[in-house]
């Protein structure tokens, strides 16, 4: 109840207060439906995301992000306040022009370092096994109170230093500390970050992307989760190439661990390829294939247990994108219902309707 009152107050303040010089709004809506004809299973999902922003002064702004999701425990639709921050350009407000900038951010947010390595065309070939993903910084949830200082140097490098109150997901009473330095160096965009959680847990991350030639973008990244002397390190590379109406993407992610397990390199390595072809300005056909390591220590893994694929087409009508096709355990563009036919995976046809503003 308290969160609902706070949420309504935020929305009304942003939309109704006449003192704000400018109010902006953006967001997205997505409906997905999947159907498995073998055992007549259905899956549907709605996602709504809204970003609200307002200027308090020439150098100060307020931003809020809201999302709607289904609360399965209450069997109801719930609106979540994912983040709300107040940001002020201090050097700008003071009228300083010293070759550097200083800004401060306060509010409710999560630690999300700048991410460059997920290059265009890569899609979201990601897996539930966190040890195989490069994005590992969602340990501090969005409902955590945060204070951050940002320093920009010569419009080239930005350094964010943030302190977070203890989050419920971290199971610690200690303050959390995060730092992220990022910027552009020649043709390379790079980000390095460090997150300290309590006394024994820390995460280090590094990722970069570059365009070595026209229409070709490459990316690479590594992240290491460390706890009391043990570590899990994920790393990967990705590439995207566009030639006229055709765009092709490739990605590989893998993980190593210092823990005493039977896993080998091939069991935790994922490969993905996707292709998009624009038939017209509105119509596109696409396909994706991925091979996922099972992470169970099986050296001779059957390809039938790890191969996923999808084919489909999309059409844009007055700003709304309609996508449909068939998928077998792949969610590059598809709505993957993750259906099972007994002990085996089962494919599904899907429909996705999405729009953003």
PDB file of N, CA, C and O in Angstrom, residues 8-24 53-56 62:
ATOM      1  N   UNK A   8       1.951   6.751  -6.935  1.00  0.00           N
ATOM      2  CA  UNK A   8       0.962   7.703  -7.433  1.00  0.00           C
ATOM      3  C   UNK A   8       1.425   9.134  -7.212  1.00  0.00           C
ATOM      4  O   UNK A   8       1.217  10.007  -8.062  1.00  0.00           O
ATOM      5  N   UNK A   9       2.055   9.392  -6.082  1.00  0.00           N
ATOM      6  CA  UNK A   9       2.576  10.727  -5.807  1.00  0.00           C
ATOM      7  C   UNK A   9       3.634  11.139  -6.818  1.00  0.00           C
ATOM      8  O   UNK A   9       3.650  12.269  -7.313  1.00  0.00           O
ATOM      9  N   UNK A  10       4.519  10.211  -7.147  1.00  0.00           N
ATOM     10  CA  UNK A  10       5.576  10.487  -8.123  1.00  0.00           C
ATOM     11  C   UNK A  10       4.980  10.821  -9.488  1.00  0.00           C
ATOM     12  O   UNK A  10       5.345  11.807 -10.128  1.00  0.00           O
ATOM     13  N   UNK A  11       4.062   9.972  -9.939  1.00  0.00           N
ATOM     14  CA  UNK A  11       3.465  10.171 -11.264  1.00  0.00           C
ATOM     15  C   UNK A  11       2.718  11.490 -11.333  1.00  0.00           C
ATOM     16  O   UNK A  11       2.860  12.265 -12.282  1.00  0.00           O
ATOM     17  N   UNK A  12       1.907  11.788 -10.315  1.00  0.00           N
ATOM     18  CA  UNK A  12       1.141  13.031 -10.321  1.00  0.00           C
ATOM     19  C   UNK A  12       2.053  14.242 -10.248  1.00  0.00           C
ATOM     20  O   UNK A  12       1.805  15.260 -10.907  1.00  0.00           O
ATOM     21  N   UNK A  13       3.121  14.142  -9.451  1.00  0.00           N
ATOM     22  CA  UNK A  13       4.045  15.272  -9.335  1.00  0.00           C
ATOM     23  C   UNK A  13       4.725  15.579 -10.647  1.00  0.00           C
ATOM     24  O   UNK A  13       4.886  16.731 -11.032  1.00  0.00           O
ATOM     25  N   UNK A  14       5.132  14.522 -11.360  1.00  0.00           N
ATOM     26  CA  UNK A  14       5.839  14.718 -12.623  1.00  0.00           C
ATOM     27  C   UNK A  14       4.904  15.256 -13.702  1.00  0.00           C
ATOM     28  O   UNK A  14       5.250  16.148 -14.474  1.00  0.00           O
ATOM     29  N   UNK A  15       3.686  14.728 -13.748  1.00  0.00           N
ATOM     30  CA  UNK A  15       2.766  15.079 -14.826  1.00  0.00           C
ATOM     31  C   UNK A  15       2.015  16.380 -14.568  1.00  0.00           C
ATOM     32  O   UNK A  15       1.632  17.076 -15.504  1.00  0.00           O
ATOM     33  N   UNK A  16       1.786  16.726 -13.281  1.00  0.00           N
ATOM     34  CA  UNK A  16       0.896  17.838 -12.991  1.00  0.00           C
ATOM     35  C   UNK A  16       1.595  19.103 -12.514  1.00  0.00           C
ATOM     36  O   UNK A  16       1.060  20.197 -12.659  1.00  0.00           O
ATOM     37  N   UNK A  17       2.764  19.001 -11.928  1.00  0.00           N
ATOM     38  CA  UNK A  17       3.411  20.171 -11.334  1.00  0.00           C
ATOM     39  C   UNK A  17       3.795  21.192 -12.396  1.00  0.00           C
ATOM     40  O   UNK A  17       4.546  20.894 -13.314  1.00  0.00           O
ATOM     41  N   UNK A  18       3.295  22.404 -12.292  1.00  0.00           N
ATOM     42  CA  UNK A  18       3.579  23.430 -13.310  1.00  0.00           C
ATOM     43  C   UNK A  18       4.973  23.999 -13.231  1.00  0.00           C
ATOM     44  O   UNK A  18       5.389  24.711 -14.136  1.00  0.00           O
ATOM     45  N   UNK A  19       5.715  23.716 -12.134  1.00  0.00           N
ATOM     46  CA  UNK A  19       7.046  24.313 -12.008  1.00  0.00           C
ATOM     47  C   UNK A  19       8.050  23.645 -12.927  1.00  0.00           C
ATOM     48  O   UNK A  19       9.123  24.186 -13.174  1.00  0.00           O
ATOM     49  N   UNK A  20       7.758  22.471 -13.451  1.00  0.00           N
ATOM     50  CA  UNK A  20       8.695  21.790 -14.319  1.00  0.00           C
ATOM     51  C   UNK A  20       8.717  22.468 -15.683  1.00  0.00           C
ATOM     52  O   UNK A  20       7.687  22.758 -16.280  1.00  0.00           O
ATOM     53  N   UNK A  21       9.906  22.707 -16.170  1.00  0.00           N
ATOM     54  CA  UNK A  21      10.037  23.378 -17.459  1.00  0.00           C
ATOM     55  C   UNK A  21       9.695  22.446 -18.613  1.00  0.00           C
ATOM     56  O   UNK A  21       9.203  22.886 -19.637  1.00  0.00           O
ATOM     57  N   UNK A  22       9.963  21.167 -18.441  1.00  0.00           N
ATOM     58  CA  UNK A  22       9.738  20.237 -19.547  1.00  0.00           C
ATOM     59  C   UNK A  22       9.488  18.838 -18.993  1.00  0.00           C
ATOM     60  O   UNK A  22      10.167  18.395 -18.067  1.00  0.00           O
ATOM     61  N   UNK A  23       8.505  18.164 -19.548  1.00  0.00           N
ATOM     62  CA  UNK A  23       8.192  16.795 -19.149  1.00  0.00           C
ATOM     63  C   UNK A  23       8.324  15.900 -20.371  1.00  0.00           C
ATOM     64  O   UNK A  23       7.833  16.224 -21.449  1.00  0.00           O
ATOM     65  N   UNK A  24       9.020  14.781 -20.211  1.00  0.00           N
ATOM     66  CA  UNK A  24       9.185  13.833 -21.307  1.00  0.00           C
ATOM     67  C   UNK A  24       8.680  12.463 -20.877  1.00  0.00           C
ATOM     68  O   UNK A  24       8.673  12.136 -19.689  1.00  0.00           O
ATOM     69  N   UNK A  53      10.307  11.701 -17.299  1.00  0.00           N
ATOM     70  CA  UNK A  53      11.375  12.622 -16.965  1.00  0.00           C
ATOM     71  C   UNK A  53      10.864  14.045 -16.875  1.00  0.00           C
ATOM     72  O   UNK A  53       9.889  14.413 -17.542  1.00  0.00           O
ATOM     73  N   UNK A  54      11.492  14.832 -16.046  1.00  0.00           N
ATOM     74  CA  UNK A  54      11.101  16.232 -15.899  1.00  0.00           C
ATOM     75  C   UNK A  54      12.322  17.049 -15.513  1.00  0.00           C
ATOM     76  O   UNK A  54      13.213  16.575 -14.801  1.00  0.00           O
ATOM     77  N   UNK A  55      12.365  18.293 -15.971  1.00  0.00           N
ATOM     78  CA  UNK A  55      13.459  19.195 -15.624  1.00  0.00           C
ATOM     79  C   UNK A  55      13.027  20.071 -14.456  1.00  0.00           C
ATOM     80  O   UNK A  55      11.950  20.655 -14.459  1.00  0.00           O
ATOM     81  N   UNK A  56      13.880  20.108 -13.431  1.00  0.00           N
ATOM     82  CA  UNK A  56      13.640  20.978 -12.288  1.00  0.00           C
ATOM     83  C   UNK A  56      14.252  22.353 -12.555  1.00  0.00           C
ATOM     84  O   UNK A  56      13.705  23.390 -12.186  1.00  0.00           O
ATOM     85  N   UNK A  62      14.683  15.029 -12.983  1.00  0.00           N
ATOM     86  CA  UNK A  62      14.154  13.888 -12.252  1.00  0.00           C
ATOM     87  C   UNK A  62      13.703  12.860 -13.270  1.00  0.00           C
ATOM     88  O   UNK A  62      13.045  13.196 -14.266  1.00  0.00           O
TER      89      UNK A  62
END
